[in-house]
mmCIF file of C-alpha atoms in Angstrom:
data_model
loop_
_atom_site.group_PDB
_atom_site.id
_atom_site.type_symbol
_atom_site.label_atom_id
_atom_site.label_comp_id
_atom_site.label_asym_id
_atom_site.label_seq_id
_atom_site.Cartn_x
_atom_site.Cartn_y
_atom_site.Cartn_z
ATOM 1 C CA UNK A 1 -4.765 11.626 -25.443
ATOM 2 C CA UNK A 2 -4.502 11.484 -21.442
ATOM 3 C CA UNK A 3 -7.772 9.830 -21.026
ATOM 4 C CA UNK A 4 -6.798 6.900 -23.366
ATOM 5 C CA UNK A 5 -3.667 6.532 -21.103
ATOM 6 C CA UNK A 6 -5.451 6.042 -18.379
ATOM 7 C CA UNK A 7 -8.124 3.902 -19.852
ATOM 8 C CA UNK A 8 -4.790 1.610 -21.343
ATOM 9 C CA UNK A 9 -3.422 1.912 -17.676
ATOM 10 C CA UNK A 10 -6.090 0.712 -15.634
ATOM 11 C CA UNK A 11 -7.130 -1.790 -17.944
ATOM 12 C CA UNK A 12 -3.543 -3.212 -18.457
ATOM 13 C CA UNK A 13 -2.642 -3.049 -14.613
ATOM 14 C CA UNK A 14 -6.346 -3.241 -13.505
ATOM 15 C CA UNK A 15 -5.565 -0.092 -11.208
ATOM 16 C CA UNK A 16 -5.362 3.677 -11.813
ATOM 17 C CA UNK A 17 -1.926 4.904 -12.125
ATOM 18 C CA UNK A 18 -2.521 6.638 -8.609
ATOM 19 C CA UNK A 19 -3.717 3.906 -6.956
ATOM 20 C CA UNK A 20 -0.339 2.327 -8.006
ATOM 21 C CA UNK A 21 1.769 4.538 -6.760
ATOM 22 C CA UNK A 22 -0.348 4.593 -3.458
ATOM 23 C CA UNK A 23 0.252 0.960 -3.478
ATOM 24 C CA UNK A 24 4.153 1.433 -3.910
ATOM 25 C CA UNK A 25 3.945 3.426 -1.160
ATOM 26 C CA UNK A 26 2.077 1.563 1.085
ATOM 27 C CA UNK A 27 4.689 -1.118 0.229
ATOM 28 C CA UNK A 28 7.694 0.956 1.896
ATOM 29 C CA UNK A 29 5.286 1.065 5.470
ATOM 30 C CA UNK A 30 4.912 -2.248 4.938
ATOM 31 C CA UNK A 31 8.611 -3.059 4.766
ATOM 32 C CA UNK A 32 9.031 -0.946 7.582
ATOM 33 C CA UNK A 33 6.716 -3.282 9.612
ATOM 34 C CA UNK A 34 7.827 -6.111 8.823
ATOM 35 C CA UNK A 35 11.175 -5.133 10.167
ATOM 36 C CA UNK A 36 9.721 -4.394 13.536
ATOM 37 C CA UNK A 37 9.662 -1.001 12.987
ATOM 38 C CA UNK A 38 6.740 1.347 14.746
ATOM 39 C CA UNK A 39 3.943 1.990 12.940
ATOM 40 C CA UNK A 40 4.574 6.017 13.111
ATOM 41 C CA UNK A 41 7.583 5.058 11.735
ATOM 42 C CA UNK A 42 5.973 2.615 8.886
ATOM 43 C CA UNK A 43 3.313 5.969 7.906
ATOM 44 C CA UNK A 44 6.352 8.360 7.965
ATOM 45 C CA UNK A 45 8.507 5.994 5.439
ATOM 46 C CA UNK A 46 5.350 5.585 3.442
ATOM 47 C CA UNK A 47 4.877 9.444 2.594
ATOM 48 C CA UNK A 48 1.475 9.140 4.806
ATOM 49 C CA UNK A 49 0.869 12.456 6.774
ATOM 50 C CA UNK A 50 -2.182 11.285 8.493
ATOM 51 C CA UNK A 51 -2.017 8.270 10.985
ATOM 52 C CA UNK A 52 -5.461 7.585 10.398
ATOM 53 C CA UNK A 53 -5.180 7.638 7.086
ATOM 54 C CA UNK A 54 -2.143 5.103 6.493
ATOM 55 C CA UNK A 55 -4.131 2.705 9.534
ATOM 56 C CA UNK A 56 -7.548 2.671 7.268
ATOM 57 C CA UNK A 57 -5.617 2.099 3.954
ATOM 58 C CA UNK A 58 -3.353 -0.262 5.221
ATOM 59 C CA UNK A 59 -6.479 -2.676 6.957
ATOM 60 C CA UNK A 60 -8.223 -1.703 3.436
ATOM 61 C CA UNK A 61 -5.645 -3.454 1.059
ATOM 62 C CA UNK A 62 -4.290 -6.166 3.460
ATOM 63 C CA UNK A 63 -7.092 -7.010 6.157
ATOM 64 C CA UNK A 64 -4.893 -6.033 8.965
ATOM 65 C CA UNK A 65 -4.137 -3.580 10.974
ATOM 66 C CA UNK A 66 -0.456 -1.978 10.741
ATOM 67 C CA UNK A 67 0.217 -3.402 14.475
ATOM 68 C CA UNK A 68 -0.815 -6.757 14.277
ATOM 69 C CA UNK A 69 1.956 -6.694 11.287
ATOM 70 C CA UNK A 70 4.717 -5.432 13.849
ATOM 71 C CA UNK A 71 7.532 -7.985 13.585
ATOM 72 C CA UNK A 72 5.609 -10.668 11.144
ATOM 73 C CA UNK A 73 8.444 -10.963 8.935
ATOM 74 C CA UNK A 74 7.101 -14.557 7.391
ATOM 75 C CA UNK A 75 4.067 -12.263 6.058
ATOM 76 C CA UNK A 76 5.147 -11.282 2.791
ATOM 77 C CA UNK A 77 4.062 -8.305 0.647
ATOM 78 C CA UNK A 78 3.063 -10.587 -2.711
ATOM 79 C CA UNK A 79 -0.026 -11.797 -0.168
ATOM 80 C CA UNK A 80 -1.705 -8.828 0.159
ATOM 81 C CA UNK A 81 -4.406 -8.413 -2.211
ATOM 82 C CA UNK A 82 -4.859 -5.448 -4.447
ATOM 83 C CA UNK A 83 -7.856 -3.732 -5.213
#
């Protein structure tokens, strides 16, 4: 049954399987930052087709914004909290 999946998911992970994969994704922007790379560069890589959207997720799950991340390459992913 799909809905027992998902109740075995999110209680296993503690996190829906989409906000996973929105995680995993948000991982790739944050590589891309860390790197030095632009931020329009960081929401591209990240599948993100709104700006706004990739800045207010990305303050959301690590309590910065995507800029102040620019070039921080001592900040490493495994710090950033999840939900």
């Amino acid at each position: 049954d799909l809905s027992t999946t998902r109740r075995l998911f999110k209680r296993h992970f503690g996190m829906t399987f989409l906000e996973m994969a929105r995680l995993s994704r948000l991982r790739q922007g944050f590589t891309e930052l860390s790197r030095g790379g632009r931020v329009i560069d960081a929401q591209v890589e990240a599948g993100f087709e709104s700006a706004s959207a990739f800045r207010e997720y990305f303050t959301q799950v690590t309590g910065l914004r995507p800029s102040d991340l620019n070039g921080f390459g001592e900040f490493r992913w495994h710090t950033i909290r999840a939900f």
